[in-house]
mmCIF file of C-alpha atoms in Angstrom:
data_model
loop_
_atom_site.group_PDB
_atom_site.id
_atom_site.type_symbol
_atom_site.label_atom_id
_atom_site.label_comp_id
_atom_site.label_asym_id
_atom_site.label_seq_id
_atom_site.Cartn_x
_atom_site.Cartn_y
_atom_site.Cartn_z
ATOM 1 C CA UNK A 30 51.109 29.093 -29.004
ATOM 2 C CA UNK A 31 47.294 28.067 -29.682
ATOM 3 C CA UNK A 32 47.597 25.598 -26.171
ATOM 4 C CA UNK A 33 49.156 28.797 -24.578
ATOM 5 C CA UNK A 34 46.623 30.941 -25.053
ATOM 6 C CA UNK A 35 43.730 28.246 -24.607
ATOM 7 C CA UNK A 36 45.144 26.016 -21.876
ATOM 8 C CA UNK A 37 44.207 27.803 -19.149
ATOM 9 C CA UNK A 38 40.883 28.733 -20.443
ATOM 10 C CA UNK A 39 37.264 27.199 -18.900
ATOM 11 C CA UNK A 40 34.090 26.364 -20.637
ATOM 12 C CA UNK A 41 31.638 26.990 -18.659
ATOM 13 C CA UNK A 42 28.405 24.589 -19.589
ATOM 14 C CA UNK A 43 25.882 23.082 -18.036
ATOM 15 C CA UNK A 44 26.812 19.849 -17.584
ATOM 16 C CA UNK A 45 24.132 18.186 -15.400
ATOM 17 C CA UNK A 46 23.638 17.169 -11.535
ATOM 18 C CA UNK A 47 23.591 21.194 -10.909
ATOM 19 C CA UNK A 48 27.943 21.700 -11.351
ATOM 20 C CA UNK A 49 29.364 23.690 -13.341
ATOM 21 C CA UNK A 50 32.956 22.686 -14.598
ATOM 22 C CA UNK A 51 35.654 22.727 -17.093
ATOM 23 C CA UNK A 52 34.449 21.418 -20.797
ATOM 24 C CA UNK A 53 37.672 19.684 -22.619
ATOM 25 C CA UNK A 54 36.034 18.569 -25.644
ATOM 26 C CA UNK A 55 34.742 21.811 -26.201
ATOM 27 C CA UNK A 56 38.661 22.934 -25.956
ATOM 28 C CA UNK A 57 39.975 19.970 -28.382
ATOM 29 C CA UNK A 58 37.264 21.888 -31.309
ATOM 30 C CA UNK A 59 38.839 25.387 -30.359
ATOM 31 C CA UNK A 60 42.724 24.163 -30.934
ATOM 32 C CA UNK A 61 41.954 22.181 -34.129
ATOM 33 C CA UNK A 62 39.887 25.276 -35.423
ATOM 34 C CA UNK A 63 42.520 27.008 -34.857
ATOM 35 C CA UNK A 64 45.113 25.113 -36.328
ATOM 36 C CA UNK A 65 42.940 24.807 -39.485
ATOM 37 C CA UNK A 66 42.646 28.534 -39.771
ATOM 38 C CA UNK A 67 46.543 29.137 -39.154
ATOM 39 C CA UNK A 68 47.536 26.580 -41.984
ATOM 40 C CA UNK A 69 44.751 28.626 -44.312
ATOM 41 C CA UNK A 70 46.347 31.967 -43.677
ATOM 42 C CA UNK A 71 49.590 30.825 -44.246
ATOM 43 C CA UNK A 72 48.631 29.160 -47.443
ATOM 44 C CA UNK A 73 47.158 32.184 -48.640
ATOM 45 C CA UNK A 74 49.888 34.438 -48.074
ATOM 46 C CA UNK A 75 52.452 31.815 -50.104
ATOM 47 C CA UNK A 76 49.803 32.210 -52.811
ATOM 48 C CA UNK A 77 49.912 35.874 -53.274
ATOM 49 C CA UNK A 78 53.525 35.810 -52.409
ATOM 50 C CA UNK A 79 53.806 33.714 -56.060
ATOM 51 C CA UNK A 80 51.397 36.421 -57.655
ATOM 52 C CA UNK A 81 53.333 39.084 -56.545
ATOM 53 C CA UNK A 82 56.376 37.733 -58.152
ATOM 54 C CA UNK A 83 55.048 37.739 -61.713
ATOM 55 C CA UNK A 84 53.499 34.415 -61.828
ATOM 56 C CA UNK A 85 50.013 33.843 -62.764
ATOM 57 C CA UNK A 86 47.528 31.301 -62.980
ATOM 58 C CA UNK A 87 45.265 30.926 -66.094
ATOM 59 C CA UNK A 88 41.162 30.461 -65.556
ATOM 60 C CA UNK A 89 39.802 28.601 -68.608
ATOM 61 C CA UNK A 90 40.910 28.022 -71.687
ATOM 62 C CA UNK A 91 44.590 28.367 -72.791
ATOM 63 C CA UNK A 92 45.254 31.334 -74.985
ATOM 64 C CA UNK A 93 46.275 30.140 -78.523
ATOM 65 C CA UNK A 94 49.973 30.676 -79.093
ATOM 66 C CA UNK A 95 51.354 33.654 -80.484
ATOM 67 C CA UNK A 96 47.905 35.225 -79.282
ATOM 68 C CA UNK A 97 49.779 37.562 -76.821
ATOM 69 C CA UNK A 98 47.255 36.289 -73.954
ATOM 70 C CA UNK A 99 49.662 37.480 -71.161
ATOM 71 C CA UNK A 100 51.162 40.826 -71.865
ATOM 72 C CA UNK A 101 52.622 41.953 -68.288
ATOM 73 C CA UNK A 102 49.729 44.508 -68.155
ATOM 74 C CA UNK A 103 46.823 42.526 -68.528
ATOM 75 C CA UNK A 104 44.788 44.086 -71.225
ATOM 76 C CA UNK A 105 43.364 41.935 -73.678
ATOM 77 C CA UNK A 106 41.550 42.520 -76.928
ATOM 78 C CA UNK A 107 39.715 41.375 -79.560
ATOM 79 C CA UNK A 108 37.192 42.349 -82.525
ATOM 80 C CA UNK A 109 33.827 41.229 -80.986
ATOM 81 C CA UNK A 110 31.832 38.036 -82.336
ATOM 82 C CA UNK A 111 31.340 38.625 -85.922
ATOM 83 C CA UNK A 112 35.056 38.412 -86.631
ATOM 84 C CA UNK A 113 38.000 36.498 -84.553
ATOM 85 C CA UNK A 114 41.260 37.720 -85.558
ATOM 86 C CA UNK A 115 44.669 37.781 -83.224
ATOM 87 C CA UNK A 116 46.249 40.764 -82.546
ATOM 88 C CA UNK A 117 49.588 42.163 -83.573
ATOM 89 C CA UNK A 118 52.579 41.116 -81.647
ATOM 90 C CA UNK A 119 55.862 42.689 -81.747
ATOM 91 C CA UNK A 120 58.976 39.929 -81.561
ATOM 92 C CA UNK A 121 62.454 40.644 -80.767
ATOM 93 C CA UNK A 122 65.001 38.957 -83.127
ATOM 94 C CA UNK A 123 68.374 39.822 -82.400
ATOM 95 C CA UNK A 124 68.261 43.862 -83.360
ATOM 96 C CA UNK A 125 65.571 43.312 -85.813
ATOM 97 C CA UNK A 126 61.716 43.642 -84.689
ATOM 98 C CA UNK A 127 59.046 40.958 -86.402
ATOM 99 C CA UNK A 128 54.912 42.282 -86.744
ATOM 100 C CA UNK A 129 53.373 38.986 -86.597
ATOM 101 C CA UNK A 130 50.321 38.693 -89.175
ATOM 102 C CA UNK A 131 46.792 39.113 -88.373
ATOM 103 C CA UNK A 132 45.216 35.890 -88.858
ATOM 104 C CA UNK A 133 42.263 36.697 -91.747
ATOM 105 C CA UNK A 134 38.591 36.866 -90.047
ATOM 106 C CA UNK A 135 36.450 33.938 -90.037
ATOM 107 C CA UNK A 136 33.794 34.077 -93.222
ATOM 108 C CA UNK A 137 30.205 32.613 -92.641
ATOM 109 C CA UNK A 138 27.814 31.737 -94.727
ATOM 110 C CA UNK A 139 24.482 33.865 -93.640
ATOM 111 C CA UNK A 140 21.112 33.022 -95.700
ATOM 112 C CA UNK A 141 17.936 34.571 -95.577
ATOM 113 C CA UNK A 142 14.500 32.813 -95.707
ATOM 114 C CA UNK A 143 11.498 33.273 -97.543
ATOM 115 C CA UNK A 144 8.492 30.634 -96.575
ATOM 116 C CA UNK A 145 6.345 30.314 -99.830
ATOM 117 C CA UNK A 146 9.225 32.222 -101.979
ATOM 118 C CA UNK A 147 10.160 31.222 -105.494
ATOM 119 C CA UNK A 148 13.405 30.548 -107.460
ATOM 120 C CA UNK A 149 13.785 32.136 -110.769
ATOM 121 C CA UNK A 150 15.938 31.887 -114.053
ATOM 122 C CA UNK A 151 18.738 34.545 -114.829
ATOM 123 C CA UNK A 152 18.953 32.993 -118.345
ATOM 124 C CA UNK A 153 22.550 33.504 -118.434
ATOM 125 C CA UNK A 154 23.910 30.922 -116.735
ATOM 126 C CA UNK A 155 23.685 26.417 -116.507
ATOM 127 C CA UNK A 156 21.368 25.586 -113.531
ATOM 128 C CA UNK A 157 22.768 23.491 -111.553
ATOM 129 C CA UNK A 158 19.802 20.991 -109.118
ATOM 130 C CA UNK A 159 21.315 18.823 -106.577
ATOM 131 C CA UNK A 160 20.037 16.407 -103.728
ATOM 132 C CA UNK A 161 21.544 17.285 -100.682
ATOM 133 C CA UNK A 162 21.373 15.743 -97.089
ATOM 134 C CA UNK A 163 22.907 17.605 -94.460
ATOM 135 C CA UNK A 164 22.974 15.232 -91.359
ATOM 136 C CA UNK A 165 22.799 16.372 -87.560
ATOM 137 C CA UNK A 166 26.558 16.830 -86.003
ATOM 138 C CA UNK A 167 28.114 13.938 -84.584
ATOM 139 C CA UNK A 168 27.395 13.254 -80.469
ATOM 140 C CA UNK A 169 24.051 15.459 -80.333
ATOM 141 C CA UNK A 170 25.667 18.442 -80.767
ATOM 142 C CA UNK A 171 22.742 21.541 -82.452
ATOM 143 C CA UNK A 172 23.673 22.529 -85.565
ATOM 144 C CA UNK A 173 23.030 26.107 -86.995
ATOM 145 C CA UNK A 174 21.792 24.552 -90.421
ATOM 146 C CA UNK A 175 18.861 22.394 -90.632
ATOM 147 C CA UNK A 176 18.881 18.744 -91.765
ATOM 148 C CA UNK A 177 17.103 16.453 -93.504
ATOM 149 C CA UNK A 178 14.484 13.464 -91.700
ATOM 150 C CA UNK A 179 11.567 12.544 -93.404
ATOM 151 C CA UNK A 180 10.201 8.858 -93.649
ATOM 152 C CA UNK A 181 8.822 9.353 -96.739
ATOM 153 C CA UNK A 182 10.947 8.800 -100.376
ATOM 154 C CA UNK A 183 9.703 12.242 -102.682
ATOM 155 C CA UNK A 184 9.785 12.707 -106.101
ATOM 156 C CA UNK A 185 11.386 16.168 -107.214
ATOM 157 C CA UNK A 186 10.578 17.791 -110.152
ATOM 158 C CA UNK A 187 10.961 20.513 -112.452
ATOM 159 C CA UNK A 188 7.092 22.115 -113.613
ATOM 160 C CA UNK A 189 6.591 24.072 -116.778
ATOM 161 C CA UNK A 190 4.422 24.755 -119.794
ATOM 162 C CA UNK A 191 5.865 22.053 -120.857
ATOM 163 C CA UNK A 192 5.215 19.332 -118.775
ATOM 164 C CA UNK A 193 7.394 17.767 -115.828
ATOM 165 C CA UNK A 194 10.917 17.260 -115.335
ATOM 166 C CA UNK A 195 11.817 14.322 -113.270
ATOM 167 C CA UNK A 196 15.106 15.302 -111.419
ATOM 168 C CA UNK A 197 15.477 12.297 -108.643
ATOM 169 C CA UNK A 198 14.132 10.845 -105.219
ATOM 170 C CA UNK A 199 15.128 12.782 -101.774
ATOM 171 C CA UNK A 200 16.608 9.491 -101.123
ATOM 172 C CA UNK A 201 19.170 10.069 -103.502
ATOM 173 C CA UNK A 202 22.501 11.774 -104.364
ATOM 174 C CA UNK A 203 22.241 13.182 -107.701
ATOM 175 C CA UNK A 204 23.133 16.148 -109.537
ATOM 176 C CA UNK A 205 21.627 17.517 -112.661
ATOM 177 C CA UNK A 206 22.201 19.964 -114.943
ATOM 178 C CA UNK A 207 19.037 22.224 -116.559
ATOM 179 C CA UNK A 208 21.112 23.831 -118.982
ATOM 180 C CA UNK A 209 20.009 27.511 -119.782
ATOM 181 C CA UNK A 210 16.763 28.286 -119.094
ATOM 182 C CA UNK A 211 15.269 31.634 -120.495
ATOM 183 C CA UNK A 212 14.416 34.137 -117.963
ATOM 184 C CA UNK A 213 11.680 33.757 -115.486
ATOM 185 C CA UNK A 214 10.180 31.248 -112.705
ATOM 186 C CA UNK A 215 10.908 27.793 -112.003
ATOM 187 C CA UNK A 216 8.350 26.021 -110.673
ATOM 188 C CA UNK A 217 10.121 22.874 -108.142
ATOM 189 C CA UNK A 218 7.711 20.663 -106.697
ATOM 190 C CA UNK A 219 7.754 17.326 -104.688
ATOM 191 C CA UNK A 220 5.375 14.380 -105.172
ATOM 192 C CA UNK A 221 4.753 11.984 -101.924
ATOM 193 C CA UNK A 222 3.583 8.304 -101.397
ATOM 194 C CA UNK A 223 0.256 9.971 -100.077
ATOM 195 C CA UNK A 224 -0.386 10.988 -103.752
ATOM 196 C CA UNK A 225 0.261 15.145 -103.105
ATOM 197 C CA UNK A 226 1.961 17.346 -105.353
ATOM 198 C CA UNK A 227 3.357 20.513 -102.783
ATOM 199 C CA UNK A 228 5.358 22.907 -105.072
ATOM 200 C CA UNK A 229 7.299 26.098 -104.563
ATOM 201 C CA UNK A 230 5.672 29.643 -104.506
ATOM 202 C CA UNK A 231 1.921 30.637 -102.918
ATOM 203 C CA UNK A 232 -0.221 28.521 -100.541
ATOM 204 C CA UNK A 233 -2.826 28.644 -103.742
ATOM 205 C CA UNK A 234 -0.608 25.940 -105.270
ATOM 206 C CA UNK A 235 -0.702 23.436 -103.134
ATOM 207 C CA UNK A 236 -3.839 21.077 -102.201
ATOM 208 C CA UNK A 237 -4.330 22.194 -98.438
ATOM 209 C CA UNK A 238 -3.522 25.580 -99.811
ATOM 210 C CA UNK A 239 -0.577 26.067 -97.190
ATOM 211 C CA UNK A 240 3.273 26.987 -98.683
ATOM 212 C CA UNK A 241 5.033 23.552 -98.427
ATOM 213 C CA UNK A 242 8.403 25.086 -99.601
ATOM 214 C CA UNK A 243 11.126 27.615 -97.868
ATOM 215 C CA UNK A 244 13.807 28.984 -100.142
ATOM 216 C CA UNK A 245 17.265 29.493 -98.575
ATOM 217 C CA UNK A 246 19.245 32.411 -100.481
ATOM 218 C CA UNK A 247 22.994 32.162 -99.151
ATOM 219 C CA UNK A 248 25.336 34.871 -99.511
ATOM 220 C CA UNK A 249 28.934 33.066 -99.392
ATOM 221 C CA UNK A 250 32.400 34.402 -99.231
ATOM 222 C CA UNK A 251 31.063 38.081 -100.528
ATOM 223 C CA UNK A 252 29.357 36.063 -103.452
ATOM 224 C CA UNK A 253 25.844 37.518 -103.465
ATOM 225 C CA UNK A 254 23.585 34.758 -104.800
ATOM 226 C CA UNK A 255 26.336 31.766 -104.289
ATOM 227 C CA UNK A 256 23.657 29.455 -104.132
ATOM 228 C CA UNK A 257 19.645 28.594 -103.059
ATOM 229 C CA UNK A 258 18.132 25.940 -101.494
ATOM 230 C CA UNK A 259 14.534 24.633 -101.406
ATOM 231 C CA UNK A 260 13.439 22.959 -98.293
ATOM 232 C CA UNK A 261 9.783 20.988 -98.616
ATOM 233 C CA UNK A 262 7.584 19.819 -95.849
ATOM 234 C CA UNK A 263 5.942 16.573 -97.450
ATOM 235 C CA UNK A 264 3.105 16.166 -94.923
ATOM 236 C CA UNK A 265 -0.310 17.724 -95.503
ATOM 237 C CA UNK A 266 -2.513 20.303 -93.463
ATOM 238 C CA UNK A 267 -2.053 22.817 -90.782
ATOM 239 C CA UNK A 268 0.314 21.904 -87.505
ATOM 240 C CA UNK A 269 -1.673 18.998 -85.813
ATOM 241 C CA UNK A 270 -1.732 17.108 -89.049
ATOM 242 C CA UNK A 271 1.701 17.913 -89.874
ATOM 243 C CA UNK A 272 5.178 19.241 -88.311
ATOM 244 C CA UNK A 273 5.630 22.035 -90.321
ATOM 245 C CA UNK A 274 9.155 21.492 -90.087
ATOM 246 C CA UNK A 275 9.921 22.167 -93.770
ATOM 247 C CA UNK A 276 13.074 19.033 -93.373
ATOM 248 C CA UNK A 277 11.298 16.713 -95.654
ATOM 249 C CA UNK A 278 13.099 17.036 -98.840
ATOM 250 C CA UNK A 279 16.070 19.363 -99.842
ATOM 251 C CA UNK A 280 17.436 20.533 -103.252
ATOM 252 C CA UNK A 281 20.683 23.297 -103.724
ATOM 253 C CA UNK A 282 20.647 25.170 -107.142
ATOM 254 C CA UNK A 283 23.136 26.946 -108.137
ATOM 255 C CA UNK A 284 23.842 29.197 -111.821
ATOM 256 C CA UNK A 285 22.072 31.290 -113.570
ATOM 257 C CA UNK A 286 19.215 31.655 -110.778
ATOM 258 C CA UNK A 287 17.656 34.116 -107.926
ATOM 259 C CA UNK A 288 15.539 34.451 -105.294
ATOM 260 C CA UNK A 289 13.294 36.930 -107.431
ATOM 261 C CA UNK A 290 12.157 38.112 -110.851
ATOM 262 C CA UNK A 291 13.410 41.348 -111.180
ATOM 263 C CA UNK A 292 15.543 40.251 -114.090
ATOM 264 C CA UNK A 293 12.746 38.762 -115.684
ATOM 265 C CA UNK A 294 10.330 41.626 -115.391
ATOM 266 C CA UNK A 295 13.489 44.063 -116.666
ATOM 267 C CA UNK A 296 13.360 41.936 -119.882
ATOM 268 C CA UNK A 297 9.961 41.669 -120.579
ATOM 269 C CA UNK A 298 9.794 45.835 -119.927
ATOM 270 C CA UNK A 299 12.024 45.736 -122.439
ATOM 271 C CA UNK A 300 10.439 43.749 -125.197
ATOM 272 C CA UNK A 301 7.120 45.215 -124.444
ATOM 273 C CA UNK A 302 7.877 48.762 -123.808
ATOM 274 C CA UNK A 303 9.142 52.008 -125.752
ATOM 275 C CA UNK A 304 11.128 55.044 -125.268
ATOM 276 C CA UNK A 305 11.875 56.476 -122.268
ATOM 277 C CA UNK A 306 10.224 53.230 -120.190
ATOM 278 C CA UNK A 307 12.793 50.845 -122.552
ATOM 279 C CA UNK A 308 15.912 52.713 -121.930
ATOM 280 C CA UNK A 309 15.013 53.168 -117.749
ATOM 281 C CA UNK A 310 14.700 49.181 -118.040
ATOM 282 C CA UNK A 311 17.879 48.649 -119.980
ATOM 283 C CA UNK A 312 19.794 50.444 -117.151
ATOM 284 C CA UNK A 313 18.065 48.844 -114.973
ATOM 285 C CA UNK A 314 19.114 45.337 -115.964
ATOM 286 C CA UNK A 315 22.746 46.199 -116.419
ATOM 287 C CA UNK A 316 23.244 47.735 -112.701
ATOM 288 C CA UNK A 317 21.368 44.987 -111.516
ATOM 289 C CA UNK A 318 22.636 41.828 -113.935
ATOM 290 C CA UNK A 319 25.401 42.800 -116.004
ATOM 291 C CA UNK A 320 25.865 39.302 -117.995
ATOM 292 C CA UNK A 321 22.005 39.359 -118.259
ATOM 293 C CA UNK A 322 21.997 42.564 -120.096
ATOM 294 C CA UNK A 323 25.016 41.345 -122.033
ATOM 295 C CA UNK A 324 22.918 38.453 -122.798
ATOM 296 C CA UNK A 325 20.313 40.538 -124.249
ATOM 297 C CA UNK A 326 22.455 42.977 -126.423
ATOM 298 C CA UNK A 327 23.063 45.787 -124.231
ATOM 299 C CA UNK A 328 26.525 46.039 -123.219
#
């Protein structure tokens, strides 16, 4: 058909020595053009032949099974990012219909930060210290949580009135148990080869009066409070003497402990206080702490 319609067709050029005449390579591109574009066409009409018929092709990645990816109509859904759940699916079974179960959304842990923060003492539970070393994900691959690099080995320790409280080196996997401490702060601090003591709470603390510490409050599984975790920077001064990466040293407490002193100021309003002003605090505490006020003698 293409040679019929083309064979007796010129192409007039310019073709030198002043003549005009018949171009046959320019007629060899028009019939294999054309016989290109006729094997598309008819390619293309096979294909949506196939769609037409109920078939379709997936783009990405395979729906999980039992998902209901491909319901006839093409609507899918879904519950947006914070929570992946499948839908409902009916299932034929003989004369009986099956619901299939929702899977249960995906729980994450979500933590907020507080550079120069504190940890305090509930004083109603064992405080738990440990070492930990989270490690970057295997192949390069960014974590969400920060980990642990430091060339430096750190002391950790426990300050008080009474003196310090050697808990173990960064290098190490240790955990320790404070027992019950009464209410109030807890003063963790770091010592580093260089001689510098960089502890938790204000800049005025530390010797290049900067905050060296970040405190990590997690809230787990609907557990308020699950657990805290102290991240130092070991290096001193402002950013061009140091990172300021706060990856140096890491320690995860868990008990009778928060990331504030309300329950400690509740019981001192109590002790110190009178009438009206003691019995606003003593509600206080048990909305806010139950077992602390239990603790104490209010139930």
């Amino acid at each position: 058909m293409i040679m019929r319609a083309f064979g007796r067709s010129r192409c007039f050029h310019w073709h030198g020595r002043g003549r005009v005449r018949s171009c046959f390579g320019c007629l060899s591109t028009i019939v294999v053009s054309m016989f290109l574009l006729e094997t598309l066409l008819a390619a293309q009409g096979l294909a949506t032949k196939q769609n037409s018929s109920g078939r379709t092709r997936a783009v990405g990645p395979a729906a999980p099974s039992g998902a209901g990816a491909a319901n006839g109509s093409g609507a899918t859904s879904g519950s947006g990012a914070a929570q992946v759940q499948r839908p409902s699916q009916e299932q034929s079974n003989g004369s009986k219909t099956v619901l299939s179960e929702k899977a249960a959304p995906v729980l994450m842990d979500k933590c907020t930060e507080q550079v120069g923060g504190s940890v305090y003492s509930t004083g109603t539970d064992d405080i738990i210290v440990k070492i930990i070393h989270p490690v970057p994900a295997a192949g390069g691959i960014r974590r969400e949580r920060t980990y642990v690099e430091s060339g430096f080995r750190n002391g950790i320790y426990l300050l008080s009135a009474k003196g310090e409280r050697f808990i173990g080196l960064s290098s190490e996997t240790r955990e320790v148990s404070l027992g019950k401490l009464p209410a109030g702060e807890l003063i963790f601090a770091i010592k580093t080869p260089e001689r510098n003591l960089f502890q938790t709470g204000p800049a005025s603390r530390n010797p290049d009066h900067l905050e060296h510490a970040i405190i990590k409050t997690y809230l787990t599984l609907g557990i308020e409070l699950s657990r805290i975790e102290v991240w130092f920077e070991d290096l001193y001064g402002p950013k061009r003497a140091s990172d300021r990466d706060f990856n140096d040293t890491a320690i995860q407490i868990r008990g009778g402990v928060a990331n504030n002193g309300a329950v400690a100021d509740l019981l001192k309003t109590i002790a110190t206080e009178k009438g009206e002003t003691r019995q606003q605090a003593i509600a206080a505490l048990k909305e806010l702490n139950p077992k602390a006020a239990a603790n104490a003698g209010f139930k």
